[in-house]
Amino acid sequence: MPCGGRFGMRAPLARDFERFARALPRDFPDYVRETYRIDLSARYLGAAVPHPIGKGSGQLSLNEKQLEEDAAAGLAFAVLKTVIAQDARGAQAMAAWAIHESRMKVEHRRAGDGREGWTVTWKGRGWDRSLDEYLTLVRAGRDLTSAGTLLCVPSVKYHLPPLGEPFREEEYRYTTERLAAEWGDSPLPLEKDFSPTLAGDALAEDKAQILRWLREVPQHIRAHAAVRLALKLMNARFDDEFQLEMLTTAAAGADTLVVFNRLFDERLGVAYGGWDLSERNLRVLDAIADRPSDRPSVQLCGTGNIGTGRMILAYASRGCSSVQLHTFFQVPLSAYPAAAGSRTQRALHALVFHPDDGLVAGLLELEAQGQLERRGGELHFLDLADAHRHR
Ligand SMILES: Cc1cc2nc3c(=O)[nH]c(=O)nc-3n(C[C@H](O)[C@H](O)[C@H](O)COP(=O)(O)O)c2cc1C
């Protein structure tokens, strides 16, 4: 049994980092538990997952092949691309989000504080094929979920009316029922996307209107199927105070909140990420920590500019029991330290085993600083989020 402590572990960690650069074992959470006595178990949408790293909805969860590759890589969960809700006749109030756009540009973006980060520039929006084709993807996701190889979660953008107008109940009903029927098992895990392009839309200029959506959308979905519901919140174009109000409002009807989707650049008309995004997200999560009475009792899942284990721990110590990434699964191959494997494997290798910035190194460092204690001889990733909840 290796001796504890960050420095005693440094050499084995450096060796594992080098060795796993050639091939990451799929059961790396077991390996981490045995070798480092670290339990990476995490939670997403009420489900126990072997570690906290999942894939956010987007262009990297559009087809069965991507899901199978992620299952083989040992990813914890994948949120499927967002489909636009429709009624039985195919009408979509949010049709403007179902546009086709294949060109994406992975590029550097300089944050307000000068730091260079990655962003994906893309003018597309939601799923641009038929609902039937989406249901085929959902079926593949359900099979991987029930086989225990990869938890897959469908994502929907439903109708969001202006204040004073009713929700298009038929779109809520038809889409939710079709998804639930395809999933079979009950409850259906489901993410509802409030996207950054929505934040940039005239629809989202009114605070009362946004708060009404966050309050009422869950009941319109739950009326048609038993669901475990995550609301993926946008970064609205208002101050941190309003962002907190969104969080506490949404917490009332959701099982999990995904915090928070990308920022919107009004000048370029595109969503973006990078350091500005993590800076804002962590700042808002810090603010909620200072106000115990506002702290949501729902689970949180972090998203935004996660490219190191350290950043995962930054979200975790602010209450997130898992994270979902997109950009880091899409950067050029030269940006990963691993020399082989799928992008997902290479990303996991860096996120977990990097000897300075990885999850294992970061957890051992928290132990050395007295911020995390072993229980039953082990460090537990989830203790970070749980300690935050009970503080
Ligand atoms: C090209 C692209 C497409 C995306 N599409 C969706 C989407 O359809 N639905 C959604 O909820 N989030 C979408 N996202 C947001 C990501 O899932 C993720 O939450 C966000 O990019 C922040 O994480 P990151 O900094 O790791 O990219 C998309 C992101 C990118 C870069």
CSV table of N, CA and C in Angstrom, one decimal, residues 164-290:
chain,number,residue,atom,x,y,z
A,164,GLY,N,-47.4,37.0,-20.2
A,164,GLY,CA,-48.8,37.3,-20.6
A,164,GLY,C,-49.3,36.3,-21.7
A,165,GLU,N,-48.4,35.6,-22.3
A,165,GLU,CA,-48.9,34.6,-23.3
A,165,GLU,C,-48.7,33.2,-22.7
A,166,PRO,N,-49.6,32.3,-23.2
A,166,PRO,CA,-49.5,30.9,-22.6
A,166,PRO,C,-48.4,30.1,-23.2
A,167,PHE,N,-48.0,29.1,-22.4
A,167,PHE,CA,-47.0,28.1,-23.0
A,167,PHE,C,-47.7,27.2,-24.0
A,168,ARG,N,-47.0,26.8,-25.1
A,168,ARG,CA,-47.6,25.9,-26.0
A,168,ARG,C,-47.6,24.5,-25.5
A,169,GLU,N,-48.7,24.2,-24.8
A,169,GLU,CA,-48.7,22.9,-24.0
A,169,GLU,C,-48.6,21.7,-24.9
A,170,GLU,N,-49.1,21.8,-26.2
A,170,GLU,CA,-49.0,20.7,-27.1
A,170,GLU,C,-47.6,20.3,-27.4
A,171,GLU,N,-46.7,21.3,-27.5
A,171,GLU,CA,-45.3,21.0,-27.7
A,171,GLU,C,-44.7,20.3,-26.5
A,172,TYR,N,-45.0,20.8,-25.3
A,172,TYR,CA,-44.5,20.2,-24.1
A,172,TYR,C,-45.0,18.7,-24.1
A,173,ARG,N,-46.3,18.6,-24.3
A,173,ARG,CA,-46.9,17.2,-24.2
A,173,ARG,C,-46.3,16.3,-25.2
A,174,TYR,N,-46.4,16.6,-26.5
A,174,TYR,CA,-46.0,15.7,-27.5
A,174,TYR,C,-44.5,15.3,-27.4
A,175,THR,N,-43.6,16.2,-27.2
A,175,THR,CA,-42.2,15.9,-27.1
A,175,THR,C,-41.8,15.1,-25.8
A,176,THR,N,-42.4,15.5,-24.7
A,176,THR,CA,-42.1,14.8,-23.5
A,176,THR,C,-42.6,13.4,-23.5
A,177,GLU,N,-43.8,13.2,-24.0
A,177,GLU,CA,-44.4,11.8,-24.1
A,177,GLU,C,-43.6,10.9,-25.0
A,178,ARG,N,-43.2,11.5,-26.2
A,178,ARG,CA,-42.4,10.7,-27.1
A,178,ARG,C,-41.1,10.2,-26.5
A,179,LEU,N,-40.4,11.2,-25.8
A,179,LEU,CA,-39.1,10.9,-25.2
A,179,LEU,C,-39.3,9.8,-24.1
A,180,ALA,N,-40.3,10.0,-23.3
A,180,ALA,CA,-40.5,9.1,-22.2
A,180,ALA,C,-40.9,7.7,-22.7
A,181,ALA,N,-41.7,7.6,-23.8
A,181,ALA,CA,-42.0,6.3,-24.3
A,181,ALA,C,-40.8,5.6,-24.9
A,182,GLU,N,-39.9,6.4,-25.5
A,182,GLU,CA,-38.7,5.8,-26.1
A,182,GLU,C,-37.8,5.3,-25.0
A,183,TRP,N,-37.7,6.1,-23.9
A,183,TRP,CA,-36.8,5.8,-22.8
A,183,TRP,C,-37.3,4.5,-22.1
A,184,GLY,N,-38.6,4.4,-22.0
A,184,GLY,CA,-39.1,3.1,-21.3
A,184,GLY,C,-39.1,3.2,-19.8
A,185,ASP,N,-37.9,3.1,-19.3
A,185,ASP,CA,-37.8,3.1,-17.8
A,185,ASP,C,-38.3,4.5,-17.3
A,186,SER,N,-38.9,4.4,-16.1
A,186,SER,CA,-39.3,5.7,-15.5
A,186,SER,C,-38.5,5.9,-14.2
A,187,PRO,N,-38.2,7.1,-13.8
A,187,PRO,CA,-38.4,8.4,-14.6
A,187,PRO,C,-37.4,8.6,-15.7
A,188,LEU,N,-37.8,9.5,-16.6
A,188,LEU,CA,-36.9,9.9,-17.7
A,188,LEU,C,-36.0,10.9,-17.2
A,189,PRO,N,-34.6,10.7,-17.4
A,189,PRO,CA,-33.7,11.8,-17.1
A,189,PRO,C,-33.7,12.8,-18.2
A,190,LEU,N,-33.8,14.1,-17.9
A,190,LEU,CA,-34.0,15.1,-18.9
A,190,LEU,C,-33.3,16.4,-18.5
A,191,GLU,N,-32.6,17.0,-19.5
A,191,GLU,CA,-32.1,18.4,-19.3
A,191,GLU,C,-32.9,19.3,-20.1
A,192,LYS,N,-33.3,20.5,-19.5
A,192,LYS,CA,-33.9,21.5,-20.3
A,192,LYS,C,-32.9,22.7,-20.4
A,193,ASP,N,-32.7,23.0,-21.7
A,193,ASP,CA,-31.6,24.0,-22.0
A,193,ASP,C,-32.2,25.4,-22.1
A,194,PHE,N,-31.7,26.3,-21.3
A,194,PHE,CA,-31.9,27.7,-21.5
A,194,PHE,C,-30.6,28.3,-22.1
A,195,SER,N,-30.5,28.4,-23.4
A,195,SER,CA,-29.2,28.5,-24.1
A,195,SER,C,-28.7,30.0,-24.1
A,196,PRO,N,-27.3,30.1,-24.3
A,196,PRO,CA,-26.8,31.5,-24.4
A,196,PRO,C,-27.3,32.3,-25.6
A,197,THR,N,-27.7,31.6,-26.7
A,197,THR,CA,-28.3,32.4,-27.8
A,197,THR,C,-29.7,32.9,-27.4
A,198,LEU,N,-30.3,32.2,-26.4
A,198,LEU,CA,-31.6,32.7,-25.9
A,198,LEU,C,-31.3,33.9,-25.1
A,199,ALA,N,-30.2,33.9,-24.3
A,199,ALA,CA,-29.8,35.0,-23.5
A,199,ALA,C,-29.6,36.3,-24.4
A,200,GLY,N,-29.1,36.0,-25.6
A,200,GLY,CA,-28.9,37.1,-26.5
A,200,GLY,C,-30.1,37.5,-27.3
A,201,ASP,N,-31.2,36.8,-27.1
A,201,ASP,CA,-32.4,37.1,-27.9
A,201,ASP,C,-33.3,38.2,-27.2
A,202,ALA,N,-34.1,38.9,-28.0
A,202,ALA,CA,-34.9,39.9,-27.4
A,202,ALA,C,-35.9,39.3,-26.4
A,203,LEU,N,-36.2,38.0,-26.6
A,203,LEU,CA,-37.1,37.4,-25.6
A,203,LEU,C,-36.6,37.5,-24.2
A,204,ALA,N,-35.3,37.5,-24.0
A,204,ALA,CA,-34.7,37.4,-22.7
A,204,ALA,C,-34.2,38.8,-22.2
A,205,GLU,N,-34.9,39.9,-22.6
A,205,GLU,CA,-34.5,41.2,-22.2
A,205,GLU,C,-35.3,41.6,-20.9
A,206,ASP,N,-36.3,40.8,-20.5
A,206,ASP,CA,-37.1,41.1,-19.4
A,206,ASP,C,-36.9,40.1,-18.2
A,207,LYS,N,-36.5,40.7,-17.1
A,207,LYS,CA,-36.2,39.8,-16.0
A,207,LYS,C,-37.4,39.0,-15.5
A,208,ALA,N,-38.6,39.7,-15.5
A,208,ALA,CA,-39.8,39.0,-14.9
A,208,ALA,C,-40.1,37.8,-15.9
A,209,GLN,N,-39.9,38.0,-17.2
A,209,GLN,CA,-40.2,37.0,-18.1
A,209,GLN,C,-39.3,35.8,-17.9
A,210,ILE,N,-38.0,36.0,-17.7
A,210,ILE,CA,-37.1,34.9,-17.4
A,210,ILE,C,-37.5,34.1,-16.1
A,211,LEU,N,-37.8,34.9,-15.1
A,211,LEU,CA,-38.1,34.2,-13.8
A,211,LEU,C,-39.4,33.4,-14.0
A,212,ARG,N,-40.3,33.9,-14.8
A,212,ARG,CA,-41.6,33.1,-15.0
A,212,ARG,C,-41.2,31.8,-15.7
A,213,TRP,N,-40.3,31.8,-16.7
A,213,TRP,CA,-40.0,30.6,-17.3
A,213,TRP,C,-39.4,29.6,-16.3
A,214,LEU,N,-38.5,30.1,-15.5
A,214,LEU,CA,-37.8,29.2,-14.5
A,214,LEU,C,-38.7,28.6,-13.5
A,215,ARG,N,-39.8,29.4,-13.2
A,215,ARG,CA,-40.7,29.0,-12.2
A,215,ARG,C,-41.7,27.9,-12.8
A,216,GLU,N,-42.1,28.2,-14.1
A,216,GLU,CA,-43.3,27.4,-14.6
A,216,GLU,C,-42.9,26.3,-15.5
A,217,VAL,N,-41.7,26.4,-16.2
A,217,VAL,CA,-41.3,25.3,-17.1
A,217,VAL,C,-41.3,23.9,-16.5
A,218,PRO,N,-40.8,23.8,-15.3
A,218,PRO,CA,-40.8,22.4,-14.7
A,218,PRO,C,-42.1,21.8,-14.6
A,219,GLN,N,-43.1,22.6,-14.2
A,219,GLN,CA,-44.5,21.9,-14.1
A,219,GLN,C,-45.1,21.6,-15.5
A,220,HIS,N,-44.7,22.4,-16.5
A,220,HIS,CA,-45.2,22.0,-17.9
A,220,HIS,C,-44.6,20.7,-18.4
A,221,ILE,N,-43.4,20.5,-18.0
A,221,ILE,CA,-42.7,19.2,-18.4
A,221,ILE,C,-43.3,18.1,-17.6
A,222,ARG,N,-43.3,18.3,-16.2
A,222,ARG,CA,-43.7,17.2,-15.3
A,222,ARG,C,-45.2,16.8,-15.5
A,223,ALA,N,-46.0,17.7,-16.1
A,223,ALA,CA,-47.4,17.3,-16.3
A,223,ALA,C,-47.5,16.1,-17.3
A,224,HIS,N,-46.5,15.8,-18.1
A,224,HIS,CA,-46.6,14.8,-19.2
A,224,HIS,C,-45.8,13.6,-19.0
A,225,ALA,N,-44.9,13.5,-18.0
A,225,ALA,CA,-44.2,12.3,-17.7
A,225,ALA,C,-43.5,12.4,-16.4
A,226,ALA,N,-43.1,11.3,-15.8
A,226,ALA,CA,-42.3,11.3,-14.6
A,226,ALA,C,-40.8,11.6,-15.1
A,227,VAL,N,-40.3,12.7,-14.7
A,227,VAL,CA,-38.9,13.0,-15.1
A,227,VAL,C,-38.0,13.3,-13.9
A,228,ARG,N,-36.7,13.1,-14.1
A,228,ARG,CA,-35.7,13.7,-13.2
A,228,ARG,C,-35.2,14.8,-14.0
A,229,LEU,N,-35.4,16.0,-13.6
A,229,LEU,CA,-35.2,17.2,-14.4
A,229,LEU,C,-34.0,18.1,-14.0
A,230,ALA,N,-33.1,18.3,-15.0
A,230,ALA,CA,-32.1,19.3,-14.8
A,230,ALA,C,-32.4,20.5,-15.6
A,231,LEU,N,-32.3,21.7,-15.0
A,231,LEU,CA,-32.4,22.9,-15.8
A,231,LEU,C,-31.0,23.5,-16.0
A,232,LYS,N,-30.6,23.6,-17.3
A,232,LYS,CA,-29.3,24.2,-17.6
A,232,LYS,C,-29.5,25.7,-17.8
A,233,LEU,N,-29.0,26.4,-16.8
A,233,LEU,CA,-29.3,27.9,-16.8
A,233,LEU,C,-28.3,28.6,-17.7
A,234,MET,N,-28.9,29.7,-18.3
A,234,MET,CA,-28.0,30.5,-19.1
A,234,MET,C,-27.4,31.6,-18.3
A,235,ASN,N,-26.3,32.2,-18.8
A,235,ASN,CA,-25.8,33.4,-18.2
A,235,ASN,C,-26.6,34.6,-18.8
A,236,ALA,N,-27.6,35.1,-18.0
A,236,ALA,CA,-28.4,36.2,-18.5
A,236,ALA,C,-27.6,37.4,-18.6
A,237,ARG,N,-28.1,38.4,-19.4
A,237,ARG,CA,-27.3,39.6,-19.6
A,237,ARG,C,-27.6,40.6,-18.5
A,238,PHE,N,-27.6,40.1,-17.3
A,238,PHE,CA,-27.9,41.0,-16.2
A,238,PHE,C,-26.8,40.8,-15.1
A,239,ASP,N,-26.9,41.5,-14.0
A,239,ASP,CA,-25.8,41.4,-13.0
A,239,ASP,C,-25.8,40.1,-12.2
A,240,ASP,N,-24.8,39.9,-11.3
A,240,ASP,CA,-24.7,38.7,-10.5
A,240,ASP,C,-25.9,38.5,-9.7
A,241,GLU,N,-26.5,39.6,-9.2
A,241,GLU,CA,-27.6,39.5,-8.3
A,241,GLU,C,-28.8,38.8,-9.0
A,242,PHE,N,-29.0,39.2,-10.2
A,242,PHE,CA,-30.1,38.5,-11.0
A,242,PHE,C,-29.7,37.1,-11.3
A,243,GLN,N,-28.5,36.8,-11.5
A,243,GLN,CA,-28.1,35.4,-11.8
A,243,GLN,C,-28.4,34.5,-10.5
A,244,LEU,N,-28.2,35.1,-9.3
A,244,LEU,CA,-28.5,34.4,-8.1
A,244,LEU,C,-30.0,34.2,-8.0
A,245,GLU,N,-30.8,35.2,-8.4
A,245,GLU,CA,-32.2,35.1,-8.3
A,245,GLU,C,-32.7,34.0,-9.2
A,246,MET,N,-32.1,33.9,-10.4
A,246,MET,CA,-32.4,32.8,-11.3
A,246,MET,C,-32.2,31.5,-10.7
A,247,LEU,N,-31.0,31.4,-10.0
A,247,LEU,CA,-30.7,30.1,-9.4
A,247,LEU,C,-31.7,29.7,-8.3
A,248,THR,N,-32.0,30.6,-7.5
A,248,THR,CA,-32.9,30.2,-6.4
A,248,THR,C,-34.4,30.0,-6.9
A,249,THR,N,-34.7,30.7,-8.0
A,249,THR,CA,-36.1,30.5,-8.6
A,249,THR,C,-36.1,29.1,-9.2
A,250,ALA,N,-35.1,28.8,-10.0
A,250,ALA,CA,-35.1,27.5,-10.7
A,250,ALA,C,-35.0,26.3,-9.8
A,251,ALA,N,-34.3,26.5,-8.6
A,251,ALA,CA,-34.1,25.4,-7.7
A,251,ALA,C,-35.5,24.8,-7.2
A,252,ALA,N,-36.5,25.6,-7.2
A,252,ALA,CA,-37.8,25.2,-6.6
A,252,ALA,C,-38.4,24.0,-7.4
A,253,GLY,N,-38.2,24.0,-8.7
A,253,GLY,CA,-38.8,23.0,-9.5
A,253,GLY,C,-37.9,21.9,-10.1
A,254,ALA,N,-36.6,22.1,-10.0
A,254,ALA,CA,-35.7,21.2,-10.7
A,254,ALA,C,-35.1,20.2,-9.7
A,255,ASP,N,-34.6,19.1,-10.2
A,255,ASP,CA,-33.8,18.1,-9.4
A,255,ASP,C,-32.3,18.5,-9.4
A,256,THR,N,-31.9,19.1,-10.5
A,256,THR,CA,-30.5,19.5,-10.6
A,256,THR,C,-30.4,20.8,-11.4
A,257,LEU,N,-29.4,21.6,-11.1
A,257,LEU,CA,-29.2,22.8,-11.9
A,257,LEU,C,-27.8,22.7,-12.5
A,258,VAL,N,-27.7,23.0,-13.8
A,258,VAL,CA,-26.4,23.0,-14.5
A,258,VAL,C,-26.0,24.5,-14.6
A,259,VAL,N,-24.8,24.8,-14.0
A,259,VAL,CA,-24.5,26.2,-13.8
A,259,VAL,C,-23.1,26.5,-14.4
A,260,PHE,N,-23.0,27.5,-15.3
A,260,PHE,CA,-24.0,28.1,-16.1
A,260,PHE,C,-23.5,28.1,-17.6
A,261,ASN,N,-24.4,28.0,-18.5
A,261,ASN,CA,-24.0,28.0,-19.9
A,261,ASN,C,-23.3,29.2,-20.4
A,262,ARG,N,-22.8,29.2,-21.6
A,262,ARG,CA,-21.8,30.1,-22.1
A,262,ARG,C,-22.3,31.6,-22.1
A,263,LEU,N,-21.3,32.5,-22.1
A,263,LEU,CA,-21.7,33.9,-22.2
A,263,LEU,C,-22.1,34.3,-23.6
A,264,PHE,N,-22.7,35.4,-23.8
A,264,PHE,CA,-23.1,35.8,-25.2
A,264,PHE,C,-22.4,37.1,-25.5
A,265,ASP,N,-21.7,37.1,-26.7
A,265,ASP,CA,-21.0,38.3,-27.1
A,265,ASP,C,-21.9,39.0,-28.1
A,266,GLU,N,-22.4,40.1,-27.6
A,266,GLU,CA,-23.5,40.8,-28.4
A,266,GLU,C,-22.9,41.4,-29.7
A,267,ARG,N,-21.6,41.8,-29.6
A,267,ARG,CA,-21.0,42.5,-30.8
A,267,ARG,C,-20.8,41.4,-31.9
A,268,LEU,N,-20.3,40.3,-31.5
A,268,LEU,CA,-20.1,39.2,-32.6
A,268,LEU,C,-21.3,38.4,-32.8
A,269,GLY,N,-22.3,38.5,-31.9
A,269,GLY,CA,-23.5,37.7,-32.0
A,269,GLY,C,-23.3,36.2,-31.8
A,270,VAL,N,-22.3,35.8,-31.0
A,270,VAL,CA,-22.0,34.4,-30.7
A,270,VAL,C,-21.9,34.1,-29.2
A,271,ALA,N,-22.1,32.9,-28.9
A,271,ALA,CA,-21.8,32.4,-27.5
A,271,ALA,C,-20.3,32.2,-27.4
A,272,TYR,N,-19.8,32.4,-26.2
A,272,TYR,CA,-18.3,32.1,-26.0
A,272,TYR,C,-18.0,31.6,-24.6
A,273,GLY,N,-16.8,31.0,-24.5
A,273,GLY,CA,-16.4,30.5,-23.2
A,273,GLY,C,-15.0,31.1,-22.8
A,274,GLY,N,-14.2,30.2,-22.2
A,274,GLY,CA,-12.9,30.7,-21.8
A,274,GLY,C,-12.9,31.2,-20.3
A,275,TRP,N,-11.9,31.9,-19.9
A,275,TRP,CA,-11.7,32.3,-18.5
A,275,TRP,C,-12.8,33.3,-18.1
A,276,ASP,N,-13.3,34.1,-18.9
A,276,ASP,CA,-14.4,35.0,-18.5
A,276,ASP,C,-15.6,34.2,-18.0
A,277,LEU,N,-15.8,33.0,-18.7
A,277,LEU,CA,-17.0,32.2,-18.3
A,277,LEU,C,-16.8,31.6,-16.9
A,278,SER,N,-15.6,30.9,-16.7
A,278,SER,CA,-15.4,30.3,-15.4
A,278,SER,C,-15.4,31.4,-14.3
A,279,GLU,N,-14.8,32.5,-14.6
A,279,GLU,CA,-14.7,33.6,-13.6
A,279,GLU,C,-16.1,34.0,-13.2
A,280,ARG,N,-17.0,34.2,-14.1
A,280,ARG,CA,-18.3,34.6,-13.7
A,280,ARG,C,-19.1,33.5,-13.0
A,281,ASN,N,-19.0,32.3,-13.5
A,281,ASN,CA,-19.7,31.2,-12.9
A,281,ASN,C,-19.2,31.0,-11.4
A,282,LEU,N,-17.9,31.0,-11.2
A,282,LEU,CA,-17.4,30.7,-9.9
A,282,LEU,C,-17.8,31.9,-8.9
A,283,ARG,N,-17.8,33.1,-9.5
A,283,ARG,CA,-18.1,34.3,-8.7
A,283,ARG,C,-19.5,34.2,-8.2
A,284,VAL,N,-20.4,33.8,-9.1
A,284,VAL,CA,-21.8,33.7,-8.7
A,284,VAL,C,-22.0,32.6,-7.7
A,285,LEU,N,-21.3,31.4,-7.9
A,285,LEU,CA,-21.4,30.3,-6.9
A,285,LEU,C,-20.9,30.7,-5.6
A,286,ASP,N,-19.8,31.5,-5.6
A,286,ASP,CA,-19.3,32.1,-4.3
A,286,ASP,C,-20.3,32.9,-3.6
A,287,ALA,N,-21.0,33.7,-4.3
A,287,ALA,CA,-22.0,34.6,-3.7
A,287,ALA,C,-23.1,33.8,-3.0
A,288,ILE,N,-23.4,32.7,-3.7
A,288,ILE,CA,-24.5,31.9,-3.1
A,288,ILE,C,-24.0,31.3,-1.8
A,289,ALA,N,-22.7,31.0,-1.7
A,289,ALA,CA,-22.2,30.3,-0.5
A,289,ALA,C,-22.2,31.3,0.6
A,290,ASP,N,-22.2,32.6,0.4
A,290,ASP,CA,-22.2,33.6,1.4
A,290,ASP,C,-23.6,33.8,2.0
